[in-house]
Coordinates of C-alpha atoms in Angstrom, one line a residue:
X23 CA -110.5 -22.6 95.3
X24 CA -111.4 -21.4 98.7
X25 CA -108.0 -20.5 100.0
X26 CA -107.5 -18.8 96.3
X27 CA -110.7 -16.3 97.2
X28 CA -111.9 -16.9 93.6
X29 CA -113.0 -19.2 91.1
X30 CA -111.2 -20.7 88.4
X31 CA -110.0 -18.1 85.5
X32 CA -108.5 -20.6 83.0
X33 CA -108.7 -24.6 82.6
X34 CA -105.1 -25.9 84.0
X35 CA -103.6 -28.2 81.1
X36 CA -100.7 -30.2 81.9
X37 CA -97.9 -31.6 79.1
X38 CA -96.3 -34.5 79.1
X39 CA -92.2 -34.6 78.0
X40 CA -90.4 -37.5 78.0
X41 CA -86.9 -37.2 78.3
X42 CA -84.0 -40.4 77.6
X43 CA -80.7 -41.2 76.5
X44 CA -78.3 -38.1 77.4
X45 CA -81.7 -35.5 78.2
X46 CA -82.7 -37.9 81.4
X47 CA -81.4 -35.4 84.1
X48 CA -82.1 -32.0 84.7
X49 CA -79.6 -30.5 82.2
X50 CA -81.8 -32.7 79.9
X51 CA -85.2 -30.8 81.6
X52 CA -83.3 -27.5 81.2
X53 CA -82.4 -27.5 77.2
X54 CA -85.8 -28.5 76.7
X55 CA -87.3 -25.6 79.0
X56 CA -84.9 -22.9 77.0
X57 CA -85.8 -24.7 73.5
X58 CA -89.8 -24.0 74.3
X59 CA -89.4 -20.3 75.7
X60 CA -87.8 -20.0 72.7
X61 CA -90.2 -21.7 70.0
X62 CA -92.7 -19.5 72.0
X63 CA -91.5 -16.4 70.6
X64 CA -91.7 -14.5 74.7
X65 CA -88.1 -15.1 74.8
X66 CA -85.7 -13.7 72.7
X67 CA -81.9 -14.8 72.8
X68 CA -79.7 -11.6 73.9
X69 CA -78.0 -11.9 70.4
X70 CA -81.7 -11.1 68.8
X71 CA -82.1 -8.8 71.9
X72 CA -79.4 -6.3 71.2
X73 CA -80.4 -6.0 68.0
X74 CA -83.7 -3.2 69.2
X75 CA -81.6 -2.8 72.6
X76 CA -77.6 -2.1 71.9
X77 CA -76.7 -1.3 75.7
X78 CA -77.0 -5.5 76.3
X79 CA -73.9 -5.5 74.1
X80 CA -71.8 -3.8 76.7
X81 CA -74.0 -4.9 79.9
X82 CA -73.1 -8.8 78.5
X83 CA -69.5 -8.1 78.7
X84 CA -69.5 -5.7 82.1
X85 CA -69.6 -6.8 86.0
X86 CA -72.6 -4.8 87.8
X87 CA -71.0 -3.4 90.7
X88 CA -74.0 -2.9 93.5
X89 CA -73.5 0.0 95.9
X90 CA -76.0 -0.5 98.7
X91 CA -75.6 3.9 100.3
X92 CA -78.3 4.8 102.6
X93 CA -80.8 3.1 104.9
X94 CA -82.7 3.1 108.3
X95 CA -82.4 0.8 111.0
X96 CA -82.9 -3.4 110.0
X97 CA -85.2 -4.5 111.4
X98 CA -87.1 -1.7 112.4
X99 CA -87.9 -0.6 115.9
X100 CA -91.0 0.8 114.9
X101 CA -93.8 -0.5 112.6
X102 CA -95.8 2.3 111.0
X103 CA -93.6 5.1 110.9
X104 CA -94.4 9.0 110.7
X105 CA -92.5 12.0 109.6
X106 CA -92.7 12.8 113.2
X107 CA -91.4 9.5 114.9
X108 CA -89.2 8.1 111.6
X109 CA -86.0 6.8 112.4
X110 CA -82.7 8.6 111.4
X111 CA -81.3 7.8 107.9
X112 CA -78.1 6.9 107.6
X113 CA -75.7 7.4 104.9
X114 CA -72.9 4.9 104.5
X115 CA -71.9 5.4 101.2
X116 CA -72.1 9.4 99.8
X117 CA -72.5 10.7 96.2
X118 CA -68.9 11.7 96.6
X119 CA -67.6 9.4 98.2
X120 CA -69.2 6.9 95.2
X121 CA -67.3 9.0 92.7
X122 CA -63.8 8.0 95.0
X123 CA -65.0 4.5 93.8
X124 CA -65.7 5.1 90.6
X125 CA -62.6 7.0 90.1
X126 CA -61.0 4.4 91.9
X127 CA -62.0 1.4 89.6
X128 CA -60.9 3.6 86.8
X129 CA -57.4 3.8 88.3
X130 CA -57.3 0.3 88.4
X131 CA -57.5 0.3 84.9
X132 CA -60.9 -1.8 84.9
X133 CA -62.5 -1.1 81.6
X134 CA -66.4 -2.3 81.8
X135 CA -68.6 -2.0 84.7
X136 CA -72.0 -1.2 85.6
X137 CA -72.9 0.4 88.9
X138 CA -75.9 0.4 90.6
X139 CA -77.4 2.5 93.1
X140 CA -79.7 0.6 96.0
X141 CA -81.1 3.4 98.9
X142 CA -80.4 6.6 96.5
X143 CA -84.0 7.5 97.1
X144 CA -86.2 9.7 99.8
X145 CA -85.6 7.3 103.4
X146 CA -82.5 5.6 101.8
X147 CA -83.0 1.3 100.9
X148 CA -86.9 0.3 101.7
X149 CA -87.8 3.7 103.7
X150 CA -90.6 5.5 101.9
X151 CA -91.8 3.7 99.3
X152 CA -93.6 3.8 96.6
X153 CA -91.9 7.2 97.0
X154 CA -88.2 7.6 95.2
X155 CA -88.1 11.6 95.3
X156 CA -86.7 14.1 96.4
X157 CA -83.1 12.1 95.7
X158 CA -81.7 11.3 99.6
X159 CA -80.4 14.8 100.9
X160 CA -78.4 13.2 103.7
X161 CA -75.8 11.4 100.4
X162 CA -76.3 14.8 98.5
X163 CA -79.0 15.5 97.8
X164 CA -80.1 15.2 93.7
X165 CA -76.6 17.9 92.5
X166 CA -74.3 15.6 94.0
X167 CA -76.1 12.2 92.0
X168 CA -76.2 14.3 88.4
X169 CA -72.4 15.1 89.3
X170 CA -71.6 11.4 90.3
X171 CA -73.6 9.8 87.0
X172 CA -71.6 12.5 84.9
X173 CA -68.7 11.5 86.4
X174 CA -69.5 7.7 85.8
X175 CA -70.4 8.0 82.1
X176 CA -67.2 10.5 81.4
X177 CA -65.4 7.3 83.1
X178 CA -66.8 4.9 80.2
X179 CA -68.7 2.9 82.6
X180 CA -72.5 3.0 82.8
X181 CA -74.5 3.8 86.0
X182 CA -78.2 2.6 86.8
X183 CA -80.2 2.4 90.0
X184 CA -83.0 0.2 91.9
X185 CA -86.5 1.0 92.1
X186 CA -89.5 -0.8 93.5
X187 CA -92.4 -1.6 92.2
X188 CA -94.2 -4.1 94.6
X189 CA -93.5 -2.2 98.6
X190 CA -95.7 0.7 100.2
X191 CA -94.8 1.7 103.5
X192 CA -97.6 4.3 105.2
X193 CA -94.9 6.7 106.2
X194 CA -95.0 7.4 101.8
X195 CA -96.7 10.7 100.9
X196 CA -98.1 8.7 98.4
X197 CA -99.8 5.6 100.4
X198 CA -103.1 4.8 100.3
X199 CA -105.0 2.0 101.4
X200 CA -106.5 2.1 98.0
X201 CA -103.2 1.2 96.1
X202 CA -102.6 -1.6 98.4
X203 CA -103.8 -5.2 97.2
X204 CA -106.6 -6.6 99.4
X205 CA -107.4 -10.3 100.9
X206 CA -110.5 -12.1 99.4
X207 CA -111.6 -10.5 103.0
X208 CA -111.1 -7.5 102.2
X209 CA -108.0 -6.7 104.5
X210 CA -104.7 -5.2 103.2
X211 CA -102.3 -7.8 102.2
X212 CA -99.2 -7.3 104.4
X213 CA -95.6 -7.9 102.5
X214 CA -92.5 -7.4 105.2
X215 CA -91.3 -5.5 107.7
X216 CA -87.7 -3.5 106.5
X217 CA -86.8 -0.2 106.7
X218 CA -89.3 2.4 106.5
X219 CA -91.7 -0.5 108.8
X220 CA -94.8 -2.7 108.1
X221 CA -94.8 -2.9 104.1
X222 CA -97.6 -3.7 102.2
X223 CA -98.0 -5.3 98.4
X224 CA -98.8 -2.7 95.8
X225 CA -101.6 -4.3 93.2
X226 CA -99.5 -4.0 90.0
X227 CA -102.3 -2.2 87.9
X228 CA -102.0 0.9 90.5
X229 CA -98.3 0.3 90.3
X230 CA -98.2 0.9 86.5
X231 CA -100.6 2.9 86.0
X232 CA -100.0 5.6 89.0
X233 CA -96.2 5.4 89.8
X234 CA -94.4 3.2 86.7
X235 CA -95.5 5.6 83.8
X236 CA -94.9 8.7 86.3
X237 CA -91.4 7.8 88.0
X238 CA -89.2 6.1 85.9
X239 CA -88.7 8.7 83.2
X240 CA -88.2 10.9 85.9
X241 CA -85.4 9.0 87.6
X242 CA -84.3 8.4 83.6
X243 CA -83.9 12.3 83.6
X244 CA -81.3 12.2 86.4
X245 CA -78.7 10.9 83.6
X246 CA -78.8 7.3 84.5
X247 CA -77.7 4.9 81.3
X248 CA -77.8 1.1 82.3
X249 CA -80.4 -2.0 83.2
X250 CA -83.0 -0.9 85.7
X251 CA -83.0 -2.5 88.6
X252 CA -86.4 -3.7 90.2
X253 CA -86.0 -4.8 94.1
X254 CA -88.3 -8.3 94.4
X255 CA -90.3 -8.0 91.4
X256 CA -89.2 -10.9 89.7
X257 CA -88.1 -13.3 92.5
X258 CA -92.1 -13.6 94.1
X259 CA -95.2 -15.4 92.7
X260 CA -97.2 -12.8 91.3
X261 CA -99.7 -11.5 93.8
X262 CA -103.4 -11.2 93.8
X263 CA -106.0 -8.4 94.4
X264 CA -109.3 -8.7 95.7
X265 CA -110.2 -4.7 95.9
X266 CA -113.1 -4.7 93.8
X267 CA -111.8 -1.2 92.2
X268 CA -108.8 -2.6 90.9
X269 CA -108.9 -7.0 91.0
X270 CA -106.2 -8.6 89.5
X271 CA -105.9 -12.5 89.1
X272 CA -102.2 -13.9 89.6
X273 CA -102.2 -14.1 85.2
X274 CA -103.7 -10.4 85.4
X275 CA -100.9 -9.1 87.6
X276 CA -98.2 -11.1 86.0
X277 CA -99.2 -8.9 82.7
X278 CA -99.0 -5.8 84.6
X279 CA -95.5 -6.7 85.8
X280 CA -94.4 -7.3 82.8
X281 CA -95.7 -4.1 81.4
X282 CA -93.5 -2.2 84.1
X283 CA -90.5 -4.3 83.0
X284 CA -91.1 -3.6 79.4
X285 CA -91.5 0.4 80.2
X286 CA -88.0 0.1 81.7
X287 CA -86.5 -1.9 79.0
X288 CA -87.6 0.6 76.5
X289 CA -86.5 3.7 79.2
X290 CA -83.3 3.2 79.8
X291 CA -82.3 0.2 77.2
X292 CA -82.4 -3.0 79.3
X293 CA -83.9 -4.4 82.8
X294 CA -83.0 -6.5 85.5
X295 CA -84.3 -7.8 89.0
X296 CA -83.6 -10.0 91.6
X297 CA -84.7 -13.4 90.4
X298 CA -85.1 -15.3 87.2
X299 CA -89.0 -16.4 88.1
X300 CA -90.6 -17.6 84.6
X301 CA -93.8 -14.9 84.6
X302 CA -90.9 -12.3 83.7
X303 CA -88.6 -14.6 81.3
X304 CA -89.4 -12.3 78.4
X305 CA -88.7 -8.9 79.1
X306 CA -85.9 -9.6 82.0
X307 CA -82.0 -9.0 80.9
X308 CA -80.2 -9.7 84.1
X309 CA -81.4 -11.7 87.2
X310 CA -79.5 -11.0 90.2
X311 CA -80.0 -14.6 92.0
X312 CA -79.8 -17.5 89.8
X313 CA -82.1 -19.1 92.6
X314 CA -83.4 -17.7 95.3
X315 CA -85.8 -19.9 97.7
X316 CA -88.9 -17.8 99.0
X317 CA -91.2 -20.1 100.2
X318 CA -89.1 -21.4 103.1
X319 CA -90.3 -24.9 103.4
X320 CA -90.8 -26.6 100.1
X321 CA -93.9 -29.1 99.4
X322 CA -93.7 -32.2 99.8
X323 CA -93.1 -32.9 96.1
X324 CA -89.9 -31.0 96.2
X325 CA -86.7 -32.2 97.7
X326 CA -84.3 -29.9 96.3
X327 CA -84.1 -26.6 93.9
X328 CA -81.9 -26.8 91.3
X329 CA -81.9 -23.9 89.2
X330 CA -81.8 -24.1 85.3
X331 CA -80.2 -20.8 84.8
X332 CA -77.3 -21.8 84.2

């Protein structure tokens, strides 16, 4: 309870399966995990999915081709970044030179794909965030992406991109210490250190209720049609905030993220991230990592992950 910074917010209860014959192994674990999201009722099956949300039917039967364009240097020579000191962006991959690809893959004669744009935004992959606009100028500024996304859809493929929900870098026009989630001492909680510099976690109620509600229709207005991608939200523990404007307890936050997920399921007809963690099980549609190990060294408990995604 110490090292949480808070006291207890719901008893802990603890049930007890026991598994035999042909269910003792983890396959056994893992039809039993699906069988109780589902008896839940948080988890729909994509066949009762694609029902409210038809895109899933072509997303199931597409491969999501990610295009990774712009970015500053990784890692980053300098930590809190300015306007006036900010490394150069770089553009690897243009709007035009995306549409080569695209035209490319329709050449081939390759009939269902989804693409998706990572570092399309202000500062290119992690470099201003929360910030997303104006589109990058150095790939084409926001003309070229409507051309390219026309292009895409004309081709019969569909076209989506990544946001980010959890970073804030200090070089962002919008960054304030107040968005940021605090330590039970009050200090800002500190995430990585990519792109755009030192990154700190966002609290997920400022998240939704300053930049989720305000951006993603915006970036739905460019023309994108596809599953929107979140970078990290779903392959970290849910965070927690001690700012006493905004607290959020880690079942609070969870309930915010899923909020944003939801928004962008019902945006732009599906949602996707980068890992299949349970708090987002119900209003996820594609998880990029089927297991993706965060924590580094695992307890003592654990000897191996072995993902039941499959």
């Amino acid at each position: 309870i110490k090292d949480m910074g808070f006291e207890p917010y719901e008893d802990i209860e603890i049930d007890f399966y026991t598994l035999t014959g042909n269910d003792a192994n983890y396959s056994g674990m893992a039809r039993l995990y699906r069988t109780l999201k589902l008896e839940s009722g948080n988890v729909k099956p994509l066949a009762e999915r694609v029902k409210k949300y038809p895109l899933l039917d072509y997303i199931s039967q597409s491969m999501e081709v990610r295009a990774r364009l712009a970015w500053k240097p990784v890692p980053p020579q300098i930590e809190y970044q300015t306007h006036d000191n900010e490394p150069k962006v770089t553009a690897y991959i243009t709007f035009d030179r995306m549409k080569q690809i695209v035209a490319a893959a329709k050449k081939a004669g390759i009939e269902k794909l989804e693409f998706c744009l990572s570092g399309w935004n202000i500062g290119g992959d992690d470099g201003r965030l929360p910030d997303l606009f104006p589109v990058e100028p150095s790939l084409g500024g926001e003309t070229k992406l409507r051309e390219l996304i026309k292009d895409t859809l004309d081709a019969g493929y569909l076209i989506t991109c990544q946001s980010n929900s959890n970073d804030a870098y200090p070089i962002s026009d919008s960054y304030s210490d107040n968005i940021v989630c605090k330590n039970p001492d009050g200090s800002l909680q500190v995430y990585g250190f990519w792109g755009g510099g030192r990154t700190h976690n966002v609290c997920a109620q400022m998240s939704w209720y300053y930049f989720a509600q305000k951006d993603l229709p915006r970036v739905h207005d460019l023309g994108f049609k596809g599953a929107h991608f979140f970078d990290v939200l779903s392959c970290v523990i849910p965070y927690d905030c001690h700012d006493l404007r905004h607290p959020c307890n880690r079942r609070q936050y969870a309930f915010y993220m899923n909020k944003i997920m939801q928004f962008a399921r019902d945006t732009f007809g599906a949602s996707q991230s980068e890992g299949p963690f349970d708090h987002v099980a119900g209003t996820l549609d594609f998880a990029l990592y089927t297991s993706f190990n965060i924590m580094g060294k695992f307890p003592e408990l654990i000897d191996r992950a072995v993902p039941f995604w499959e």
